[in-house]
Coordinates of C-alpha atoms in Angstrom, one line a residue:
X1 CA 0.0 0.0 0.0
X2 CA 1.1 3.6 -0.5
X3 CA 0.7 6.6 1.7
X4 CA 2.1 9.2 0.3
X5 CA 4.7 10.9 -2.3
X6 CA 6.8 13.4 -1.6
X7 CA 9.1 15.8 -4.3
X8 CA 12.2 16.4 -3.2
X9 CA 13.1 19.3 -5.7
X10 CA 17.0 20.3 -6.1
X11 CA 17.8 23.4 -8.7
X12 CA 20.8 23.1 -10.1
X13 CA 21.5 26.5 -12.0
X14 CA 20.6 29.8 -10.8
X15 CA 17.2 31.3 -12.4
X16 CA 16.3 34.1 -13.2
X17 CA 11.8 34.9 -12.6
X18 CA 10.1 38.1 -13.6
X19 CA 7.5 38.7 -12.2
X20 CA 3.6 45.1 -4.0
X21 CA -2.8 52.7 7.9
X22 CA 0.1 52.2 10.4
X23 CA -0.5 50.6 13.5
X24 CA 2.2 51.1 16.3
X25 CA 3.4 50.2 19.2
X26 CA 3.7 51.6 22.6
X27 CA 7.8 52.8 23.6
X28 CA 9.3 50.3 26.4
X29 CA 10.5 51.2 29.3
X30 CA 13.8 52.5 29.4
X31 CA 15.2 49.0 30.7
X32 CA 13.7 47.7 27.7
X33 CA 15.3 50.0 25.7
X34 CA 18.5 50.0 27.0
X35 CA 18.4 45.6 26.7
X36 CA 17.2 46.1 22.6
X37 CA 19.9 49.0 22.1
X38 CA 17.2 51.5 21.4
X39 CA 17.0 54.9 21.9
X40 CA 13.3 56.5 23.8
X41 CA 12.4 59.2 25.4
X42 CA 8.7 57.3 26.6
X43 CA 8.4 56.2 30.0
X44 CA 5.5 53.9 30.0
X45 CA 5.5 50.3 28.9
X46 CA 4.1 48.8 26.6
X47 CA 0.5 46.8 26.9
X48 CA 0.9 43.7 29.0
X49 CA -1.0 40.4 28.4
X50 CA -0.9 37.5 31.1
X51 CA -2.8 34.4 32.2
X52 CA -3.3 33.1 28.5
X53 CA -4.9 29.8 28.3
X54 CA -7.1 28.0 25.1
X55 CA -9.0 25.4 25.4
X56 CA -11.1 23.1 23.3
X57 CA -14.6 23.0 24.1
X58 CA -15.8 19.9 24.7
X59 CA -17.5 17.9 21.8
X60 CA -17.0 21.3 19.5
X61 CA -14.8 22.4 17.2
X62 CA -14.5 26.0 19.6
X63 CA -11.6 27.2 21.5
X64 CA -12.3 29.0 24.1
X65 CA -9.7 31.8 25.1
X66 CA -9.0 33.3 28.1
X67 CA -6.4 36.6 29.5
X68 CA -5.3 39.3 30.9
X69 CA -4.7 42.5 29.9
X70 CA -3.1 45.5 31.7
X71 CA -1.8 49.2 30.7
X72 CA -1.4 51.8 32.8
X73 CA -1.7 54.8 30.5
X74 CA -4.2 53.9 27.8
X75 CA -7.9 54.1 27.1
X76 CA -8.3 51.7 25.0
X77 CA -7.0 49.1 23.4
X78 CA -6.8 46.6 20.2
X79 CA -6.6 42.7 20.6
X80 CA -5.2 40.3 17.6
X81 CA -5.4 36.7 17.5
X82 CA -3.3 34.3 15.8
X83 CA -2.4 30.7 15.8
X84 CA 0.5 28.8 15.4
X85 CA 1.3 25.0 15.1
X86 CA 5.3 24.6 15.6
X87 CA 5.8 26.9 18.3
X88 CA 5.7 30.5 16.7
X89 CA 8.0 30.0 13.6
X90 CA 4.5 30.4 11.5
X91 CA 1.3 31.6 12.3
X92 CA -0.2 29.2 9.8
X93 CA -3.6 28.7 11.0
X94 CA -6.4 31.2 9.6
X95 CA -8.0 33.2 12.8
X96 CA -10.4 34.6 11.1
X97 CA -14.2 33.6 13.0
X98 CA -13.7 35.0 16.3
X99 CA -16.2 36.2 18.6
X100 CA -16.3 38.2 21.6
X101 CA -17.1 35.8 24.0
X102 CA -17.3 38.5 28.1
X103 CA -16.0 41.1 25.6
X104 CA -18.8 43.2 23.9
X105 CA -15.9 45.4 22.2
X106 CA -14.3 42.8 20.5
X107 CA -10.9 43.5 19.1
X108 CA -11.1 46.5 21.3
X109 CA -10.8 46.5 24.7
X110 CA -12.2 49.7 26.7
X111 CA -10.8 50.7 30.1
X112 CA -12.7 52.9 32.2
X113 CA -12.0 55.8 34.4
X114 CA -8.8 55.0 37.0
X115 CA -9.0 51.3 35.1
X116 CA -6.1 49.8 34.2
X117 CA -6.6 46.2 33.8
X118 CA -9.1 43.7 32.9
X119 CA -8.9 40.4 34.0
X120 CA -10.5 37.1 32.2
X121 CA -11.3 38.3 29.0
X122 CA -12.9 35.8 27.1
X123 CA -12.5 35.2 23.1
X124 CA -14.0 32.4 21.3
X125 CA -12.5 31.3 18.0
X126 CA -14.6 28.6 15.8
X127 CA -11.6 26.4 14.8
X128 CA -13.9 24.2 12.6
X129 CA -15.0 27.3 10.7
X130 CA -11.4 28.8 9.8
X131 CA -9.5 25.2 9.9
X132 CA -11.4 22.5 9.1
X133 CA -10.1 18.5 8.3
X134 CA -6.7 19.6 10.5
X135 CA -4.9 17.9 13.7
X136 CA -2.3 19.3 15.7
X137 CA -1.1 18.1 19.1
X138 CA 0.7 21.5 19.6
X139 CA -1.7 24.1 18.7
X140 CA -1.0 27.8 20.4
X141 CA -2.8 30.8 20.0
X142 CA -0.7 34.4 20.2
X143 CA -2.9 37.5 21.9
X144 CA -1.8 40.9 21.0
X145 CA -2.3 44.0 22.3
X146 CA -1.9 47.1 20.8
X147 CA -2.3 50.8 22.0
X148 CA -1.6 52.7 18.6
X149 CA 1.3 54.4 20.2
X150 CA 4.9 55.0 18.5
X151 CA 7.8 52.5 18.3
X152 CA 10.8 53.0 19.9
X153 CA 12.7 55.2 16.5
X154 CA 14.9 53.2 14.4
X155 CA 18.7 52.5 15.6
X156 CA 21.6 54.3 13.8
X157 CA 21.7 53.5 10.2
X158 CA 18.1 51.6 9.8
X159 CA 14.7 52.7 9.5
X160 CA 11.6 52.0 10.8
X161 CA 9.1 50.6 8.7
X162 CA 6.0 51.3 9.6
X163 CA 3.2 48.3 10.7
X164 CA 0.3 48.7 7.9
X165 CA -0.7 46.5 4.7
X166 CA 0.4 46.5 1.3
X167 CA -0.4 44.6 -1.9
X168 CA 2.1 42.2 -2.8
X169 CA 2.6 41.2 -6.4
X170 CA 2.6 42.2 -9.5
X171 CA -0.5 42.9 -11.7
X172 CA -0.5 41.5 -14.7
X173 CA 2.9 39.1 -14.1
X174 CA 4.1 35.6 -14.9
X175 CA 2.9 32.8 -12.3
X176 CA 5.7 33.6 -10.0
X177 CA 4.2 37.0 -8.9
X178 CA 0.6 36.8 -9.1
X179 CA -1.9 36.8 -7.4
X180 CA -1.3 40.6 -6.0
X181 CA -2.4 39.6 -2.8
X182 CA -3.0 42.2 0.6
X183 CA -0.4 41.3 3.1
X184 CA -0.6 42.9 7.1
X185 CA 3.2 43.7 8.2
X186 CA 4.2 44.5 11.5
X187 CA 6.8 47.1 12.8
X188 CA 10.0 46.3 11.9
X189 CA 13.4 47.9 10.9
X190 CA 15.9 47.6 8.2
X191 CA 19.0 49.0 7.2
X192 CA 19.2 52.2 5.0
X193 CA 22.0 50.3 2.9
X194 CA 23.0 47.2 1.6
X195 CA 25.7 45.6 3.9
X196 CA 29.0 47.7 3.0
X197 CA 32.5 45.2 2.8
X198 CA 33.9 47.6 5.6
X199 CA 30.9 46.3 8.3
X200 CA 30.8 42.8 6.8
X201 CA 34.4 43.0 7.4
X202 CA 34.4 44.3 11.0
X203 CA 31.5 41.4 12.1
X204 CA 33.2 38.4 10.1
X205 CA 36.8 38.9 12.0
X206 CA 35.0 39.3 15.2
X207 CA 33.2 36.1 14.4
X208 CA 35.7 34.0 13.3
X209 CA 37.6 34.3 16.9
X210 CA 34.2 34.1 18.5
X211 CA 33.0 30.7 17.6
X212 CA 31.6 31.4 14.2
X213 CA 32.8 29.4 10.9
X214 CA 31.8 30.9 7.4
X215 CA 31.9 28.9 3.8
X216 CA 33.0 32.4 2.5
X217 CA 35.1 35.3 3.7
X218 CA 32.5 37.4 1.2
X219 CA 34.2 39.8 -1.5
X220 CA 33.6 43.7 -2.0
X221 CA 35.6 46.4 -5.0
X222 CA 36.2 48.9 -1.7
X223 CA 34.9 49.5 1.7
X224 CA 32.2 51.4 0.9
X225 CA 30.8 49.1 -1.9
X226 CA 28.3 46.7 -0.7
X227 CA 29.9 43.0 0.3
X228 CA 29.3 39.8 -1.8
X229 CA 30.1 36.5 -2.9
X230 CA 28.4 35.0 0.3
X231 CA 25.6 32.4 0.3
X232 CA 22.5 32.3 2.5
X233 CA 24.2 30.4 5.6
X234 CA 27.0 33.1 5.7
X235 CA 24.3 36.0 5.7
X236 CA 22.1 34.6 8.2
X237 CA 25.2 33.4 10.8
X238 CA 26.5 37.1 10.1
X239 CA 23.5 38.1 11.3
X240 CA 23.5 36.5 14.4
X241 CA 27.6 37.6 14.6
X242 CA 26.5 41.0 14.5
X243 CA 24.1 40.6 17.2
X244 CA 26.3 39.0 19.4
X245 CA 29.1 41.7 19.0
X246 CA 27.0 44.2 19.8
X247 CA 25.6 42.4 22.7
X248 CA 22.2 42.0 21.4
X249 CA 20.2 38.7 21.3
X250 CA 20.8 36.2 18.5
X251 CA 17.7 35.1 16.4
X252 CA 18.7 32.4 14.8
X253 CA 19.5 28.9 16.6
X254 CA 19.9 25.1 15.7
X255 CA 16.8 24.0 16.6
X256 CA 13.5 25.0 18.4
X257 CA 14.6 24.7 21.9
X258 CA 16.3 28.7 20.9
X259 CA 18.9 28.1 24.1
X260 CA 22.1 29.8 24.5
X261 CA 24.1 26.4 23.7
X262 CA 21.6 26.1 20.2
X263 CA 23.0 29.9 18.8
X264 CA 23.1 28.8 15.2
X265 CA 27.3 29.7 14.6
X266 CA 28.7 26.9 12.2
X267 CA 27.3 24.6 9.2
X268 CA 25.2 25.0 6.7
X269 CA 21.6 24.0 8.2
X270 CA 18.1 24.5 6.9
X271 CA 16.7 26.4 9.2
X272 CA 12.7 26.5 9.8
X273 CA 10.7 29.4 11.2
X274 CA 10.7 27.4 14.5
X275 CA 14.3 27.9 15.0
X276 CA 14.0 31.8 14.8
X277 CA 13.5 34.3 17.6
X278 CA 11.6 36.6 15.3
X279 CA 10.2 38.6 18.4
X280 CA 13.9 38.9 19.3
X281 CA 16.0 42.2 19.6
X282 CA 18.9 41.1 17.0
X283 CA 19.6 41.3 13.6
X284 CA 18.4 38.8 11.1
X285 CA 17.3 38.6 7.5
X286 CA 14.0 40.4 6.2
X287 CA 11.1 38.2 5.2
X288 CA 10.5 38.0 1.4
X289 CA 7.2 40.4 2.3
X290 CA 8.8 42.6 4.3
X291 CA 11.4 43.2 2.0
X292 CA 8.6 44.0 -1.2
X293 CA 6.8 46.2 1.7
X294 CA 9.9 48.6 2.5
X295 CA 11.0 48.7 -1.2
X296 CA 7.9 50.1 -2.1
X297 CA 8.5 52.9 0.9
X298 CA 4.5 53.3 0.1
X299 CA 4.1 53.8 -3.3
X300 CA 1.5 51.1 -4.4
X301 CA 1.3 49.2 -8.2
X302 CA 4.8 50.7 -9.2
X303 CA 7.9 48.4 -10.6
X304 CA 10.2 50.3 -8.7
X305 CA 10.5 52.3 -6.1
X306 CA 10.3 55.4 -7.9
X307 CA 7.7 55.2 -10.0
X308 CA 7.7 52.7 -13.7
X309 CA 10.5 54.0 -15.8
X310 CA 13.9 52.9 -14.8
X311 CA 17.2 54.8 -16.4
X312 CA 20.8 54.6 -15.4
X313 CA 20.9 57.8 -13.0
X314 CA 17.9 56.1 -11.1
X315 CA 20.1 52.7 -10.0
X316 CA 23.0 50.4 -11.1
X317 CA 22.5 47.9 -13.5
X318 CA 24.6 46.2 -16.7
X319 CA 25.5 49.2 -19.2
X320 CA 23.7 52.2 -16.8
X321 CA 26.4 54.2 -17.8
X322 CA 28.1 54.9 -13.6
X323 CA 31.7 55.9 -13.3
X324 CA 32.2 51.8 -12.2
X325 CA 31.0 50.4 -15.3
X326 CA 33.2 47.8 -16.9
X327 CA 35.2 46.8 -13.5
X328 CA 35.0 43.1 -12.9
X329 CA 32.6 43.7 -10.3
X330 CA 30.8 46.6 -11.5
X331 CA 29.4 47.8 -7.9
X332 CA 28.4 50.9 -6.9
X333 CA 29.0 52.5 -2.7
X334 CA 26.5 51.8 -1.0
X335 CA 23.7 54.6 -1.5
X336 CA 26.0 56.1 -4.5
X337 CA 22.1 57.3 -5.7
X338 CA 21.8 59.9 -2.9
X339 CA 21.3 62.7 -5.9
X340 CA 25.5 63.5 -6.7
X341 CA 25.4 59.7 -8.5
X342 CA 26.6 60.1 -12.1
X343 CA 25.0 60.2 -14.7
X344 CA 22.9 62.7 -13.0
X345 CA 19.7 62.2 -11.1
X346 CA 17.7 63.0 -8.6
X347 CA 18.1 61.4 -4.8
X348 CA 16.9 57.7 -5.2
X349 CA 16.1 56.9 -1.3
X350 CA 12.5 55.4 -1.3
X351 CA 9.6 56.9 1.1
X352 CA 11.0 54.4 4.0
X353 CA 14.7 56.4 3.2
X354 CA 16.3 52.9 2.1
X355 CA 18.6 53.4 -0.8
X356 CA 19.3 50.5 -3.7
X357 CA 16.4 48.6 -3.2
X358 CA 16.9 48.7 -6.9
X359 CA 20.1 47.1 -8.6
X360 CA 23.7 47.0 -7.5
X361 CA 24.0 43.6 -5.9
X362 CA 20.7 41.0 -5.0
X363 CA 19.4 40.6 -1.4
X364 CA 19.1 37.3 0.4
X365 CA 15.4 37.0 2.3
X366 CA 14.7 34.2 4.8
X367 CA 11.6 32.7 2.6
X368 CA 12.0 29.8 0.7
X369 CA 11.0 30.4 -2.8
X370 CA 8.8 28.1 -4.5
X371 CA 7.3 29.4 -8.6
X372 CA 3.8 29.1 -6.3
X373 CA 4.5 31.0 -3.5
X374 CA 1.6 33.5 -3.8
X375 CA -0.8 31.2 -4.5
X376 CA -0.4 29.3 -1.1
X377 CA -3.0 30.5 1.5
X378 CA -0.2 31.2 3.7
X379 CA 0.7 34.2 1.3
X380 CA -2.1 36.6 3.1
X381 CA -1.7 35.7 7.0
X382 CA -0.2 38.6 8.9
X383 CA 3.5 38.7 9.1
X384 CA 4.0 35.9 6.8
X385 CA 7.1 34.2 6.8
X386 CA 6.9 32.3 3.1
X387 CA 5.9 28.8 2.6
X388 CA 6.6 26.1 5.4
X389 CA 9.3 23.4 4.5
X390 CA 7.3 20.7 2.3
X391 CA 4.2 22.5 1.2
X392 CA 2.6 20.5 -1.2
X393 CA 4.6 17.6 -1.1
X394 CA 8.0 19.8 -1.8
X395 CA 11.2 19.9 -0.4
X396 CA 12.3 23.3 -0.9
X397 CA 16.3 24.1 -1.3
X398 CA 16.2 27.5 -2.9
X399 CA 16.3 30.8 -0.9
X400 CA 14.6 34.2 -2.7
X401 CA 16.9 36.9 -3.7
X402 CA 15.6 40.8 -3.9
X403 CA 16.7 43.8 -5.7
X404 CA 18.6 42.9 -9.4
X405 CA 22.2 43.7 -9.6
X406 CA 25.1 45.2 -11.5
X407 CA 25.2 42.7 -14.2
X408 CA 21.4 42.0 -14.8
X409 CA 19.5 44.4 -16.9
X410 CA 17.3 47.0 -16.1
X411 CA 13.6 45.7 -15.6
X412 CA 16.1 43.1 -13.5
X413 CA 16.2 45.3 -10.6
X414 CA 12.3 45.8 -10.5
X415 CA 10.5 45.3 -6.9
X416 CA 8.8 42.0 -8.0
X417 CA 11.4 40.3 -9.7
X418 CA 12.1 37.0 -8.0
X419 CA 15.5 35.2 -8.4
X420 CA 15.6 31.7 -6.6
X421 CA 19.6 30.4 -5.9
X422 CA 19.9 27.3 -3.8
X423 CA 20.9 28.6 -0.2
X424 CA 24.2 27.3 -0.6
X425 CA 24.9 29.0 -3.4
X426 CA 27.5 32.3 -3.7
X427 CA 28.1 35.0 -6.2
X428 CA 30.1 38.5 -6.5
X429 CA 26.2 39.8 -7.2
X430 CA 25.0 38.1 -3.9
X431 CA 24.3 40.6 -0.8
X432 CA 22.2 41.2 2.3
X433 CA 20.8 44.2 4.1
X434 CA 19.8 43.0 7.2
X435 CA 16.4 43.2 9.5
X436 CA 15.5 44.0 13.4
X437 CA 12.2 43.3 15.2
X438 CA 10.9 46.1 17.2
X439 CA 11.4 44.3 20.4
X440 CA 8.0 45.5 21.8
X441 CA 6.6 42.5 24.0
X442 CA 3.1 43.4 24.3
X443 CA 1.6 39.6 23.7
X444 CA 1.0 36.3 24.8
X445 CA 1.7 32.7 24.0
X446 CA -0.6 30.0 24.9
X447 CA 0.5 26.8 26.5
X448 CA 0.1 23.9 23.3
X449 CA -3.2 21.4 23.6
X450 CA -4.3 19.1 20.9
X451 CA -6.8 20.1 18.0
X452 CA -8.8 18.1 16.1
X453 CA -11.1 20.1 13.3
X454 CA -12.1 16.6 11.5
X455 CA -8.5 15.3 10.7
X456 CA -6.5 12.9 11.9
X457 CA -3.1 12.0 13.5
X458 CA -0.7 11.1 11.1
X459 CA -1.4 7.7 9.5
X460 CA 1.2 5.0 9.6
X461 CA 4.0 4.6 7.0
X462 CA 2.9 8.3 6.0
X463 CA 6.0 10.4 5.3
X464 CA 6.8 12.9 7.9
X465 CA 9.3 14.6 6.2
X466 CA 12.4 14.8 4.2
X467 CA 15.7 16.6 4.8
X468 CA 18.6 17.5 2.3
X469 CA 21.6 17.9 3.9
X470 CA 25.0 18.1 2.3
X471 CA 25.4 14.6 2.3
X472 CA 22.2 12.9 1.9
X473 CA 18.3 12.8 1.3
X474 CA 16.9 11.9 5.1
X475 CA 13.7 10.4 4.8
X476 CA 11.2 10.1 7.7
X477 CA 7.7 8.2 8.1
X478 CA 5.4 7.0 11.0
X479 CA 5.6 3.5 11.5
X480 CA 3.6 3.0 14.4
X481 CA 1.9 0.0 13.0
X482 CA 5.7 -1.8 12.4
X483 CA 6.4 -4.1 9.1
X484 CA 8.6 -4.3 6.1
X485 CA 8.8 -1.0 4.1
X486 CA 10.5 -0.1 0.5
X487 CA 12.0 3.5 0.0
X488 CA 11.3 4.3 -3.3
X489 CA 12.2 6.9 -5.9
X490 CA 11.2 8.5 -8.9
X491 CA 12.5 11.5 -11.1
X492 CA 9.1 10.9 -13.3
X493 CA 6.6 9.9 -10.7
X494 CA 3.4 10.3 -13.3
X495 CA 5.3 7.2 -14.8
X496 CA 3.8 4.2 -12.6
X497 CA 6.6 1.9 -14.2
X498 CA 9.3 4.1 -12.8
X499 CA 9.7 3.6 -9.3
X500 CA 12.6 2.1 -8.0
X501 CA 13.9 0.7 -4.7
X502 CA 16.7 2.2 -3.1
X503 CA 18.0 -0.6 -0.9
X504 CA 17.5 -4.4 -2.4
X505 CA 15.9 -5.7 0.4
X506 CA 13.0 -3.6 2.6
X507 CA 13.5 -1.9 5.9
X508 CA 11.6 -3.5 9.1
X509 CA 10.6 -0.8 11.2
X510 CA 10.6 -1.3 15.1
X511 CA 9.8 2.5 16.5
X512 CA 7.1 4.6 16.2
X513 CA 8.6 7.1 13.3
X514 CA 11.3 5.5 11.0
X515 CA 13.9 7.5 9.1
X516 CA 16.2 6.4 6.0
X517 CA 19.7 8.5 4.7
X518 CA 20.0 8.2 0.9
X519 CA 23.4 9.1 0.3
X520 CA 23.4 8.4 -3.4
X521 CA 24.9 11.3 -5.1
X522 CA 23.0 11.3 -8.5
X523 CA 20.3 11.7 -6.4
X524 CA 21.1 13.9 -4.0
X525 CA 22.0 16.3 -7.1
X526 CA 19.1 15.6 -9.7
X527 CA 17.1 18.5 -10.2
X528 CA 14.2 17.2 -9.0
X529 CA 13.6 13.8 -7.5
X530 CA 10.1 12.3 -5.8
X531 CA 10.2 9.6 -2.8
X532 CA 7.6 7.3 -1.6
X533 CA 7.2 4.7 1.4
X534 CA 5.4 1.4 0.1
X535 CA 4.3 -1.0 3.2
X536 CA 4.9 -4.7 2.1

């Protein structure tokens, strides 16, 4: 009997794709501030939510949620929902049919005169309504609140992009960017530049005596020219470097368990949204949405982030006539386009005051890219953090990249173009700029409990997942029923006749999940290559 197939897709070349109201939060406290590296000049903190619990009504599909709120300095307040299912890397799970449950103002909550808190406030959320056919035995729902008030204001050399929605896409384009699709985005901050050779430089010595191994050293024309030649894993453990030196948190760890001893620092791992700190203080990558939102600096429907003409005084790309044209790497400094770039121009920082969101050298982005991304469901939940590891039967190896470069053409460096390199891949063309969370703590996460909208727990001999590392394919299924099990692979699935085995003889499983290493090398490189798990 079969369960299930899997496609385990592996690019092998680079490609090229073609393809876009503020809410804010209150200032911390001044310890706060002082632990994120922020400067304020507020002294109230921010909203405070406590005592969160969900629970599963019995013989319903409704959770009932319960919490407490408190803020000394508000009248009123706004409360978000959202759900998660591996512990806060995704918010997955639509929220969408909630209910007020003690609270007539639902989202708002109203405090009255001298009030400061309210205590059990009850929200019920129909689970079967918004998630129908699912299981999850660790199921958590998140409780925001929000006072409208200001962010602490961006740290030297970022800014702040405001919280708000923005369409994502691009009207009219290939299958990679449509459909334009409404996307809510937090708070957040980002650097005014693209990472310059001279900080690269600093952070990556610092590192290296500091615990941190790189696959690249990275490669820049001068210090003030933006760094490349680095692959995803060097940008995202630079990130956490960076944090670390300048004694900020690190975001990024090993696993979910996000200890001190689990601070992602050497390798080249596959990191899942689970493994991120993303309410964390530190730098880190920017999301593949966030990135679109703060290139657009709030102009809606444009290609870039000017307007819909593109000419060689507006950014750097192959032939745009700069002074560094023809140079084996043709880069320009970073934020050459401040309005004294040659050929002459007028300054090219977007509304946000972020400079070459357009050209000069492409930007990794935490998401995983798959040609589908934006048709997933998962594209329009809040602070969307790309597709999940295996949607739709997929194993995902390719990271997206942002922003065109020096040696693409023009319509190249347009906001929606999409360019997919695996994660281990580097390039004189390939950058970063890099991303901090606000570092407001003004929610709540529940403890997990087990939800049941219809579905099921995960049959046996059903594949769990599978892993590429840099050595094998790992294969993993549920097995709780034991027997004799065939791996199988195709590179043509459609074709019934042409599955094979990949050991001779079948694997008798003994534990409840069972997991297989393929270390065959044509197939840890073919492009694209399916797996299955057959029960004899």
């Amino acid at each position: 009997m079969i369960e299930q197939v899997l496609n385990f897709e592996i690019r092998t070349e680079m490609k090229r794709e073609l393809p876009e109201s503020t809410t804010r939060w209150k200032l911390a406290a001044l310890a706060l501030a002082a632990s994120t590296g922020l400067a304020t000049t507020a002294d109230a903190a921010p909203p405070a939510v406590t005592n969160l619990t969900a629970t599963v009504r019995s013989g319903t599909n409704l959770v009932d949620i319960s919490f407490d709120v408190e803020d000394a300095d508000s009248d009123e307040l706004d409360i978000a929902v959202k759900v998660t299912i591996d512990g806060g890397g995704n918010y997955s799970v639509p929220a969408n049919s909630l209910t007020a449950g003690t609270n007539p103002g639902y989202p708002k909550i109203t405090f009255g005169a001298g009030e400061t808190q309210k205590t059990g406030v009850q929200i019920v959320w129909d689970a079967g309504a918004d998630w129908a056919g699912n299981f999850s035995d660790s199921t958590q729902v998140r409780v925001t609140a929000n006072d409208q008030s200001d962010p602490p204001p961006a740290p030297e050399g970022m800014a702040l992009i405001p919280a708000g929605s923005f369409m994502m896409g691009v009207e009219g384009g290939n299958i990679t960017q449509v459909p334009v699709h409404g996307v809510f985005i937090s708070d957040f901050y980002l650097d005014k530049t693209e990472v310059s050779k001279a900080l690269w430089d600093e952070v990556y010595n610092w590192a290296i005596t500091n615990g941190y191994e790189f696959g690249n050293a990275g490669m820049g024309v001068a210090d003030d020219h933006p760094i490349g030649n680095i692959d995803w894993y060097d940008a995202v453990k630079w990130c956490n470097a960076r944090s670390e030196m300048e004694g900020l948190d690190p975001v990024y760890f090993v696993d979910g368990s996000r200890t001190t001893e689990a601070v992602y620092r050497t390798g080249k791992l596959d990191l899942y949204p689970s493994d991120v700190n993303w309410d964390g203080n530190g730098y880190r990558l920017p999301t593949e949405s966030e990135w679109e939102k703060a290139a657009r600096g709030g102009l809606e429907g444009k290609l870039f982030p000017w307007g819909d003409e593109v000419t060689g005084a507006d950014c750097n790309f192959v032939e745009s006539g700069d002074p560094f044209e023809g140079a084996d790497i043709a880069t320009t400094p970073v934020g050459y386009y401040n309005g004294s770039q040659v050929p002459a121009g007028p300054d090219r920082a977007n509304g946000y005051g972020l400079y070459d969101m357009a050209g000069n050298v492409w930007e990794w982005c935490w998401d995983w890219y798959d040609d589908l991304s934006f048709q997933d469901p998962g594209a329009t939940l809040p602070d969307t953090r790309g597709l999940p590891q295996g949607t739709n039967g997929k194993v995902l190896t390719d990271r997206v990249m942002h922003s065109g470069s020096w040696n693409y053409a023009a319509i190249d460096s347009a906001i929606g173009i999409r360019l997919c390199p695996r994660a281990d891949k580097e390039s004189p063309i390939y950058g970063l700029r890099t991303a901090r969370s606000t570092g407001i703590q003004n929610f709540a996460l529940s403890p997990a409990f087990t939800l049941e909208t219809g579905g099921a727990a995960p049959a046996p001999f059903k594949i769990v997942s599978i892993t590429r590392t840099t050595t094998d394919v790992i294969v993993e299924w549920n097995s709780e029923t034991g027997g004799l099990y065939d791996v199988e692979y195709s590179t043509t699935p459609e074709n019934t006749e042409s599955w094979q085995a990949v050991l001779p003889q079948p694997i008798a499983a003994t534990t409840a999940t069972t997991s297989f290493a393929d270390g065959d090398l044509s197939r840890l490189n073919a492009r694209a290559i399916f797996y299955r798990i057959v029960r004899r």
